[in-house]
Amino acid sequence: MKQRIFSPGYLFLFLLPLFSCGQNSDPFFMLRNRMVKTQIEARGIADKKLLEAFRNVERHKFVLPEYIPYAYNDSPLPIEEEQTISQPYIVAFMTDALNLGKTDKVLEIGTGSGYQAAILAELSDSVYTIEIFENLGNKARKLFSELGYKNIWCKVGDGFQGWPEHAPFDAIIVTCAPTKIPEPLQEQLAEGGRMIIPVGSSPVQHLVLLKKRKGKIREERVLPVRFVPMIDTSGKKY
């Protein structure tokens, strides 16, 4: 069955009663709360600090203007460079798997829209995020500044190599899929650290959770997913 997509104008008229019930300074307040309750909490994510982070971060500010009416839908959305902003539940699931603490230093590979980094910044001490596409990296850096995030550092580069100058990291999250887990990222994981990464070729990969204990890495497959491939600076897939 073909899914019906409402036009933005129709959708805003449909959602107007919800807007009027929210906070005056944030017309998306009720939509964000509904997203948390029905898409994230209802699927078993129970960490209160994580749920609060999703209520605080305004997802509609990280999507393209034409997709703002759909910002809180239960789906990924396109962004520039044929990339995507992930489905809210997947962002929550991956973040929850890292079990972040307030003093943690986090590395993100694949800045994209910047939404995942903003969620991480709400929960940890510092976030270092790497984006392969210059325009996406620069746009995210500007948005982080506008939103007042002072604990996110963004650079343009090859995420496969990680960010050795700031290693080791307590947690690493990868939002693009290589066919194998990059050795440099494993090396930059701190003792006791956790990494969540999609691994495999299209159309479906598996999220793999890694934990480093006594210098050894333990891997666990946790969820089938679909992510864009990890690429190098020439556009070749890893």
PDB file of C-alpha atoms in Angstrom:
ATOM      1  CA  MET A   1       0.000   0.000   0.000  1.00  0.00           C
ATOM      2  CA  LYS A   2       1.345   3.411  -0.913  1.00  0.00           C
ATOM      3  CA  GLN A   3       1.821   5.623   2.134  1.00  0.00           C
ATOM      4  CA  ARG A   4       0.029   8.958   1.999  1.00  0.00           C
ATOM      5  CA  ILE A   5       2.180  11.977   2.771  1.00  0.00           C
ATOM      6  CA  PHE A   6       0.393  15.156   3.808  1.00  0.00           C
ATOM      7  CA  SER A   7       1.539  18.459   2.423  1.00  0.00           C
ATOM      8  CA  PRO A   8       3.381  20.723   4.916  1.00  0.00           C
ATOM      9  CA  GLY A   9       0.545  23.248   4.887  1.00  0.00           C
ATOM     10  CA  TYR A  10      -2.082  20.631   5.625  1.00  0.00           C
ATOM     11  CA  LEU A  11       0.068  19.106   8.342  1.00  0.00           C
ATOM     12  CA  PHE A  12       0.561  22.423  10.134  1.00  0.00           C
ATOM     13  CA  LEU A  13      -3.197  22.988  10.165  1.00  0.00           C
ATOM     14  CA  PHE A  14      -3.649  19.494  11.577  1.00  0.00           C
ATOM     15  CA  LEU A  15      -1.060  20.111  14.306  1.00  0.00           C
ATOM     16  CA  LEU A  16      -2.176  23.617  15.236  1.00  0.00           C
ATOM     17  CA  PRO A  17      -4.124  22.473  18.335  1.00  0.00           C
ATOM     18  CA  LEU A  18      -0.983  20.731  19.581  1.00  0.00           C
ATOM     19  CA  PHE A  19       1.072  23.882  19.121  1.00  0.00           C
ATOM     20  CA  SER A  20      -1.399  25.969  21.073  1.00  0.00           C
ATOM     21  CA  CYS A  21      -1.092  23.582  24.030  1.00  0.00           C
ATOM     22  CA  GLY A  22       2.711  23.851  24.199  1.00  0.00           C
ATOM     23  CA  GLN A  23       5.006  26.424  25.694  1.00  0.00           C
ATOM     24  CA  ASN A  24       4.660  29.823  24.020  1.00  0.00           C
ATOM     25  CA  SER A  25       8.383  30.004  23.267  1.00  0.00           C
ATOM     26  CA  ASP A  26       8.478  26.514  21.739  1.00  0.00           C
ATOM     27  CA  PRO A  27       5.599  25.567  19.428  1.00  0.00           C
ATOM     28  CA  PHE A  28       7.112  22.088  18.964  1.00  0.00           C
ATOM     29  CA  PHE A  29       7.115  21.304  22.699  1.00  0.00           C
ATOM     30  CA  MET A  30       4.133  18.927  22.605  1.00  0.00           C
ATOM     31  CA  LEU A  31       5.349  17.177  19.472  1.00  0.00           C
ATOM     32  CA  ARG A  32       8.717  16.546  21.088  1.00  0.00           C
ATOM     33  CA  ASN A  33       7.076  15.152  24.216  1.00  0.00           C
ATOM     34  CA  ARG A  34       4.872  12.912  22.123  1.00  0.00           C
ATOM     35  CA  MET A  35       7.917  11.682  20.192  1.00  0.00           C
ATOM     36  CA  VAL A  36       9.661  10.765  23.453  1.00  0.00           C
ATOM     37  CA  LYS A  37       6.622   9.000  24.884  1.00  0.00           C
ATOM     38  CA  THR A  38       5.439   7.053  21.834  1.00  0.00           C
ATOM     39  CA  GLN A  39       8.631   6.433  19.858  1.00  0.00           C
ATOM     40  CA  ILE A  40      11.324   6.090  22.517  1.00  0.00           C
ATOM     41  CA  GLU A  41       9.919   5.388  25.977  1.00  0.00           C
ATOM     42  CA  ALA A  42       7.272   3.014  24.608  1.00  0.00           C
ATOM     43  CA  ARG A  43      10.027   0.920  22.999  1.00  0.00           C
ATOM     44  CA  GLY A  44      11.797   0.314  26.275  1.00  0.00           C
ATOM     45  CA  ILE A  45      14.219   3.239  26.693  1.00  0.00           C
ATOM     46  CA  ALA A  46      13.872   4.107  30.375  1.00  0.00           C
ATOM     47  CA  ASP A  47      16.917   6.252  31.285  1.00  0.00           C
ATOM     48  CA  LYS A  48      15.393   9.492  32.619  1.00  0.00           C
ATOM     49  CA  LYS A  49      18.384  11.659  31.727  1.00  0.00           C
ATOM     50  CA  LEU A  50      18.351  10.317  28.179  1.00  0.00           C
ATOM     51  CA  LEU A  51      14.619  10.935  27.780  1.00  0.00           C
ATOM     52  CA  GLU A  52      15.077  14.467  29.110  1.00  0.00           C
ATOM     53  CA  ALA A  53      17.834  15.092  26.566  1.00  0.00           C
ATOM     54  CA  PHE A  54      15.420  14.193  23.772  1.00  0.00           C
ATOM     55  CA  ARG A  55      12.859  16.581  25.219  1.00  0.00           C
ATOM     56  CA  ASN A  56      15.439  19.369  25.361  1.00  0.00           C
ATOM     57  CA  VAL A  57      17.061  19.049  21.919  1.00  0.00           C
ATOM     58  CA  GLU A  58      14.904  20.620  19.217  1.00  0.00           C
ATOM     59  CA  ARG A  59      15.097  18.165  16.338  1.00  0.00           C
ATOM     60  CA  HIS A  60      13.319  20.521  13.954  1.00  0.00           C
ATOM     61  CA  LYS A  61      16.381  22.794  14.029  1.00  0.00           C
ATOM     62  CA  PHE A  62      18.542  20.012  12.574  1.00  0.00           C
ATOM     63  CA  VAL A  63      16.448  19.151   9.513  1.00  0.00           C
ATOM     64  CA  LEU A  64      16.126  20.857   6.140  1.00  0.00           C
ATOM     65  CA  PRO A  65      13.425  23.581   6.010  1.00  0.00           C
ATOM     66  CA  GLU A  66      11.117  21.527   3.797  1.00  0.00           C
ATOM     67  CA  TYR A  67      11.152  18.672   6.335  1.00  0.00           C
ATOM     68  CA  ILE A  68      10.415  20.717   9.466  1.00  0.00           C
ATOM     69  CA  PRO A  69       6.751  19.554   9.513  1.00  0.00           C
ATOM     70  CA  TYR A  70       8.039  15.960   9.713  1.00  0.00           C
ATOM     71  CA  ALA A  71      10.844  16.580  12.216  1.00  0.00           C
ATOM     72  CA  TYR A  72       9.208  14.547  14.995  1.00  0.00           C
ATOM     73  CA  ASN A  73       7.975  11.693  12.824  1.00  0.00           C
ATOM     74  CA  ASP A  74       9.068   8.125  13.517  1.00  0.00           C
ATOM     75  CA  SER A  75      11.471   7.981  10.575  1.00  0.00           C
ATOM     76  CA  PRO A  76      14.828   9.143   9.228  1.00  0.00           C
ATOM     77  CA  LEU A  77      14.860  12.247   7.019  1.00  0.00           C
ATOM     78  CA  PRO A  78      17.111  13.325   4.131  1.00  0.00           C
ATOM     79  CA  ILE A  79      19.786  15.988   4.599  1.00  0.00           C
ATOM     80  CA  GLU A  80      22.424  17.313   2.207  1.00  0.00           C
ATOM     81  CA  GLU A  81      25.048  15.129   0.463  1.00  0.00           C
ATOM     82  CA  GLU A  82      22.571  12.225   0.223  1.00  0.00           C
ATOM     83  CA  GLN A  83      22.942  11.653   3.970  1.00  0.00           C
ATOM     84  CA  THR A  84      20.203  11.302   6.583  1.00  0.00           C
ATOM     85  CA  ILE A  85      19.235  12.326  10.094  1.00  0.00           C
ATOM     86  CA  SER A  86      18.464   9.037  11.816  1.00  0.00           C
ATOM     87  CA  GLN A  87      15.108   7.911  13.175  1.00  0.00           C
ATOM     88  CA  PRO A  88      14.729   9.248  16.748  1.00  0.00           C
ATOM     89  CA  TYR A  89      14.485   5.746  18.236  1.00  0.00           C
ATOM     90  CA  ILE A  90      17.755   4.647  16.608  1.00  0.00           C
ATOM     91  CA  VAL A  91      19.507   7.742  17.979  1.00  0.00           C
ATOM     92  CA  ALA A  92      18.092   6.902  21.410  1.00  0.00           C
ATOM     93  CA  PHE A  93      18.949   3.198  21.184  1.00  0.00           C
ATOM     94  CA  MET A  94      22.560   3.838  20.206  1.00  0.00           C
ATOM     95  CA  THR A  95      23.000   6.512  22.862  1.00  0.00           C
ATOM     96  CA  ASP A  96      21.427   4.341  25.541  1.00  0.00           C
ATOM     97  CA  ALA A  97      23.789   1.478  24.671  1.00  0.00           C
ATOM     98  CA  LEU A  98      26.777   3.693  25.542  1.00  0.00           C
ATOM     99  CA  ASN A  99      25.554   4.196  29.129  1.00  0.00           C
ATOM    100  CA  LEU A 100      27.057   7.693  29.247  1.00  0.00           C
ATOM    101  CA  GLY A 101      28.141   9.492  32.389  1.00  0.00           C
ATOM    102  CA  LYS A 102      28.530  13.222  32.955  1.00  0.00           C
ATOM    103  CA  THR A 103      32.351  13.006  32.955  1.00  0.00           C
ATOM    104  CA  ASP A 104      32.613  10.952  29.746  1.00  0.00           C
ATOM    105  CA  LYS A 105      34.507  12.093  26.665  1.00  0.00           C
ATOM    106  CA  VAL A 106      32.745  10.927  23.493  1.00  0.00           C
ATOM    107  CA  LEU A 107      33.872  10.561  19.884  1.00  0.00           C
ATOM    108  CA  GLU A 108      31.240  10.629  17.134  1.00  0.00           C
ATOM    109  CA  ILE A 109      32.012   9.566  13.570  1.00  0.00           C
ATOM    110  CA  GLY A 110      29.585  11.130  11.094  1.00  0.00           C
ATOM    111  CA  THR A 111      28.342  14.500  12.347  1.00  0.00           C
ATOM    112  CA  GLY A 112      25.675  14.796   9.657  1.00  0.00           C
ATOM    113  CA  SER A 113      22.955  17.178  10.804  1.00  0.00           C
ATOM    114  CA  GLY A 114      24.492  17.472  14.284  1.00  0.00           C
ATOM    115  CA  TYR A 115      21.429  16.069  16.083  1.00  0.00           C
ATOM    116  CA  GLN A 116      23.178  13.033  17.548  1.00  0.00           C
ATOM    117  CA  ALA A 117      26.085  15.183  18.777  1.00  0.00           C
ATOM    118  CA  ALA A 118      23.662  17.543  20.521  1.00  0.00           C
ATOM    119  CA  ILE A 119      22.036  14.609  22.333  1.00  0.00           C
ATOM    120  CA  LEU A 120      25.474  13.366  23.387  1.00  0.00           C
ATOM    121  CA  ALA A 121      26.437  16.839  24.602  1.00  0.00           C
ATOM    122  CA  GLU A 122      23.430  16.882  26.930  1.00  0.00           C
ATOM    123  CA  LEU A 123      24.657  13.709  28.629  1.00  0.00           C
ATOM    124  CA  SER A 124      28.461  13.891  28.685  1.00  0.00           C
ATOM    125  CA  ASP A 125      31.358  16.195  29.447  1.00  0.00           C
ATOM    126  CA  SER A 126      32.686  16.624  25.911  1.00  0.00           C
ATOM    127  CA  VAL A 127      31.883  15.505  22.371  1.00  0.00           C
ATOM    128  CA  TYR A 128      34.367  15.319  19.490  1.00  0.00           C
ATOM    129  CA  THR A 129      32.597  14.824  16.181  1.00  0.00           C
ATOM    130  CA  ILE A 130      34.054  14.221  12.703  1.00  0.00           C
ATOM    131  CA  GLU A 131      32.297  14.800   9.364  1.00  0.00           C
ATOM    132  CA  ILE A 132      33.656  13.782   5.944  1.00  0.00           C
ATOM    133  CA  PHE A 133      31.621  16.416   4.024  1.00  0.00           C
ATOM    134  CA  GLU A 134      32.923  19.945   4.538  1.00  0.00           C
ATOM    135  CA  ASN A 135      29.607  21.736   4.066  1.00  0.00           C
ATOM    136  CA  LEU A 136      27.853  19.462   6.574  1.00  0.00           C
ATOM    137  CA  GLY A 137      30.653  19.878   9.101  1.00  0.00           C
ATOM    138  CA  ASN A 138      30.677  23.659   8.783  1.00  0.00           C
ATOM    139  CA  LYS A 139      26.892  23.877   8.974  1.00  0.00           C
ATOM    140  CA  ALA A 140      26.816  21.723  12.116  1.00  0.00           C
ATOM    141  CA  ARG A 141      29.589  23.744  13.746  1.00  0.00           C
ATOM    142  CA  LYS A 142      27.644  26.956  13.120  1.00  0.00           C
ATOM    143  CA  LEU A 143      24.452  25.430  14.529  1.00  0.00           C
ATOM    144  CA  PHE A 144      26.212  24.187  17.673  1.00  0.00           C
ATOM    145  CA  SER A 145      27.436  27.729  18.269  1.00  0.00           C
ATOM    146  CA  GLU A 146      23.982  29.239  17.691  1.00  0.00           C
ATOM    147  CA  LEU A 147      22.422  26.758  20.125  1.00  0.00           C
ATOM    148  CA  GLY A 148      25.011  27.521  22.792  1.00  0.00           C
ATOM    149  CA  TYR A 149      26.849  24.198  22.930  1.00  0.00           C
ATOM    150  CA  LYS A 150      30.319  24.805  24.354  1.00  0.00           C
ATOM    151  CA  ASN A 151      31.261  21.169  24.838  1.00  0.00           C
ATOM    152  CA  ILE A 152      31.155  20.036  21.186  1.00  0.00           C
ATOM    153  CA  TRP A 153      34.249  20.112  18.960  1.00  0.00           C
ATOM    154  CA  CYS A 154      33.702  19.471  15.252  1.00  0.00           C
ATOM    155  CA  LYS A 155      36.208  18.840  12.483  1.00  0.00           C
ATOM    156  CA  VAL A 156      36.089  17.836   8.830  1.00  0.00           C
ATOM    157  CA  GLY A 157      38.055  14.697   8.061  1.00  0.00           C
ATOM    158  CA  ASP A 158      38.176  10.936   7.626  1.00  0.00           C
ATOM    159  CA  GLY A 159      36.324   9.361  10.531  1.00  0.00           C
ATOM    160  CA  PHE A 160      37.897   5.938   9.948  1.00  0.00           C
ATOM    161  CA  GLN A 161      41.096   7.364  11.466  1.00  0.00           C
ATOM    162  CA  GLY A 162      39.338   8.763  14.527  1.00  0.00           C
ATOM    163  CA  TRP A 163      40.773  11.738  16.417  1.00  0.00           C
ATOM    164  CA  PRO A 164      43.997  10.476  18.046  1.00  0.00           C
ATOM    165  CA  GLU A 165      44.975  13.881  19.465  1.00  0.00           C
ATOM    166  CA  HIS A 166      42.072  13.667  21.910  1.00  0.00           C
ATOM    167  CA  ALA A 167      42.094   9.915  22.568  1.00  0.00           C
ATOM    168  CA  PRO A 168      41.351   7.875  24.567  1.00  0.00           C
ATOM    169  CA  PHE A 169      37.559   8.171  24.512  1.00  0.00           C
ATOM    170  CA  ASP A 170      35.153   6.756  27.081  1.00  0.00           C
ATOM    171  CA  ALA A 171      32.596   6.167  24.334  1.00  0.00           C
ATOM    172  CA  ILE A 172      32.591   6.116  20.533  1.00  0.00           C
ATOM    173  CA  ILE A 173      29.496   6.233  18.336  1.00  0.00           C
ATOM    174  CA  VAL A 174      29.597   5.716  14.570  1.00  0.00           C
ATOM    175  CA  THR A 175      26.666   6.813  12.413  1.00  0.00           C
ATOM    176  CA  CYS A 176      27.860   5.441   9.065  1.00  0.00           C
ATOM    177  CA  ALA A 177      28.613   1.830   8.194  1.00  0.00           C
ATOM    178  CA  PRO A 178      32.022   0.386   7.308  1.00  0.00           C
ATOM    179  CA  THR A 179      32.308  -3.254   6.244  1.00  0.00           C
ATOM    180  CA  LYS A 180      34.611  -3.911   9.209  1.00  0.00           C
ATOM    181  CA  ILE A 181      35.291  -2.174  12.507  1.00  0.00           C
ATOM    182  CA  PRO A 182      38.113   0.371  12.073  1.00  0.00           C
ATOM    183  CA  GLU A 183      41.248  -0.570  14.018  1.00  0.00           C
ATOM    184  CA  PRO A 184      42.097   3.087  14.837  1.00  0.00           C
ATOM    185  CA  LEU A 185      38.749   3.482  16.624  1.00  0.00           C
ATOM    186  CA  GLN A 186      39.318   0.354  18.673  1.00  0.00           C
ATOM    187  CA  GLU A 187      42.755   1.646  19.651  1.00  0.00           C
ATOM    188  CA  GLN A 188      41.317   5.020  20.701  1.00  0.00           C
ATOM    189  CA  LEU A 189      38.747   3.438  23.022  1.00  0.00           C
ATOM    190  CA  ALA A 190      39.651   3.908  26.691  1.00  0.00           C
ATOM    191  CA  GLU A 191      39.868   1.035  29.156  1.00  0.00           C
ATOM    192  CA  GLY A 192      36.290   0.371  30.221  1.00  0.00           C
ATOM    193  CA  GLY A 193      35.059   2.216  27.134  1.00  0.00           C
ATOM    194  CA  ARG A 194      32.101   1.382  24.885  1.00  0.00           C
ATOM    195  CA  MET A 195      31.614   1.734  21.131  1.00  0.00           C
ATOM    196  CA  ILE A 196      28.435   1.330  19.069  1.00  0.00           C
ATOM    197  CA  ILE A 197      28.828   1.009  15.293  1.00  0.00           C
ATOM    198  CA  PRO A 198      26.804  -0.271  12.298  1.00  0.00           C
ATOM    199  CA  VAL A 199      28.840  -2.842  10.372  1.00  0.00           C
ATOM    200  CA  GLY A 200      28.241  -4.475   6.991  1.00  0.00           C
ATOM    201  CA  SER A 201      27.228  -3.757   3.418  1.00  0.00           C
ATOM    202  CA  SER A 202      23.927  -2.357   2.152  1.00  0.00           C
ATOM    203  CA  PRO A 203      21.019  -2.761   2.321  1.00  0.00           C
ATOM    204  CA  VAL A 204      21.161  -3.981   5.946  1.00  0.00           C
ATOM    205  CA  GLN A 205      23.905  -3.835   8.536  1.00  0.00           C
ATOM    206  CA  HIS A 206      24.068  -4.818  12.201  1.00  0.00           C
ATOM    207  CA  LEU A 207      24.752  -2.567  15.130  1.00  0.00           C
ATOM    208  CA  VAL A 208      27.705  -3.935  17.057  1.00  0.00           C
ATOM    209  CA  LEU A 209      28.388  -2.968  20.665  1.00  0.00           C
ATOM    210  CA  LEU A 210      32.020  -3.180  21.738  1.00  0.00           C
ATOM    211  CA  LYS A 211      33.375  -3.005  25.279  1.00  0.00           C
ATOM    212  CA  LYS A 212      37.038  -2.808  26.228  1.00  0.00           C
ATOM    213  CA  ARG A 213      37.984  -4.693  29.381  1.00  0.00           C
ATOM    214  CA  LYS A 214      41.591  -5.326  30.471  1.00  0.00           C
ATOM    215  CA  GLY A 215      42.777  -4.263  27.034  1.00  0.00           C
ATOM    216  CA  LYS A 216      40.576  -6.746  25.180  1.00  0.00           C
ATOM    217  CA  ILE A 217      37.573  -5.951  22.992  1.00  0.00           C
ATOM    218  CA  ARG A 218      34.324  -7.881  23.375  1.00  0.00           C
ATOM    219  CA  GLU A 219      31.768  -7.571  20.553  1.00  0.00           C
ATOM    220  CA  GLU A 220      28.016  -8.111  20.605  1.00  0.00           C
ATOM    221  CA  ARG A 221      25.531  -7.823  17.725  1.00  0.00           C
ATOM    222  CA  VAL A 222      22.507  -5.943  18.998  1.00  0.00           C
ATOM    223  CA  LEU A 223      20.191  -4.759  16.200  1.00  0.00           C
ATOM    224  CA  PRO A 224      19.748  -4.904  12.393  1.00  0.00           C
ATOM    225  CA  VAL A 225      19.849  -1.371  10.922  1.00  0.00           C
ATOM    226  CA  ARG A 226      20.293   0.567   7.705  1.00  0.00           C
ATOM    227  CA  PHE A 227      22.910   3.347   7.554  1.00  0.00           C
ATOM    228  CA  VAL A 228      24.747   5.204   4.815  1.00  0.00           C
ATOM    229  CA  PRO A 229      28.199   3.694   4.096  1.00  0.00           C
ATOM    230  CA  MET A 230      31.392   5.025   5.648  1.00  0.00           C
ATOM    231  CA  ILE A 231      33.568   6.622   2.966  1.00  0.00           C
ATOM    232  CA  ASP A 232      37.054   8.106   2.710  1.00  0.00           C
ATOM    233  CA  THR A 233      37.961  11.558   1.375  1.00  0.00           C
ATOM    234  CA  SER A 234      37.855  10.273  -2.230  1.00  0.00           C
ATOM    235  CA  GLY A 235      34.351   8.871  -1.776  1.00  0.00           C
ATOM    236  CA  LYS A 236      35.457   5.229  -1.696  1.00  0.00           C
ATOM    237  CA  LYS A 237      33.536   2.968   0.685  1.00  0.00           C
ATOM    238  CA  TYR A 238      35.366   1.413   3.605  1.00  0.00           C
TER     239      TYR A 238
END
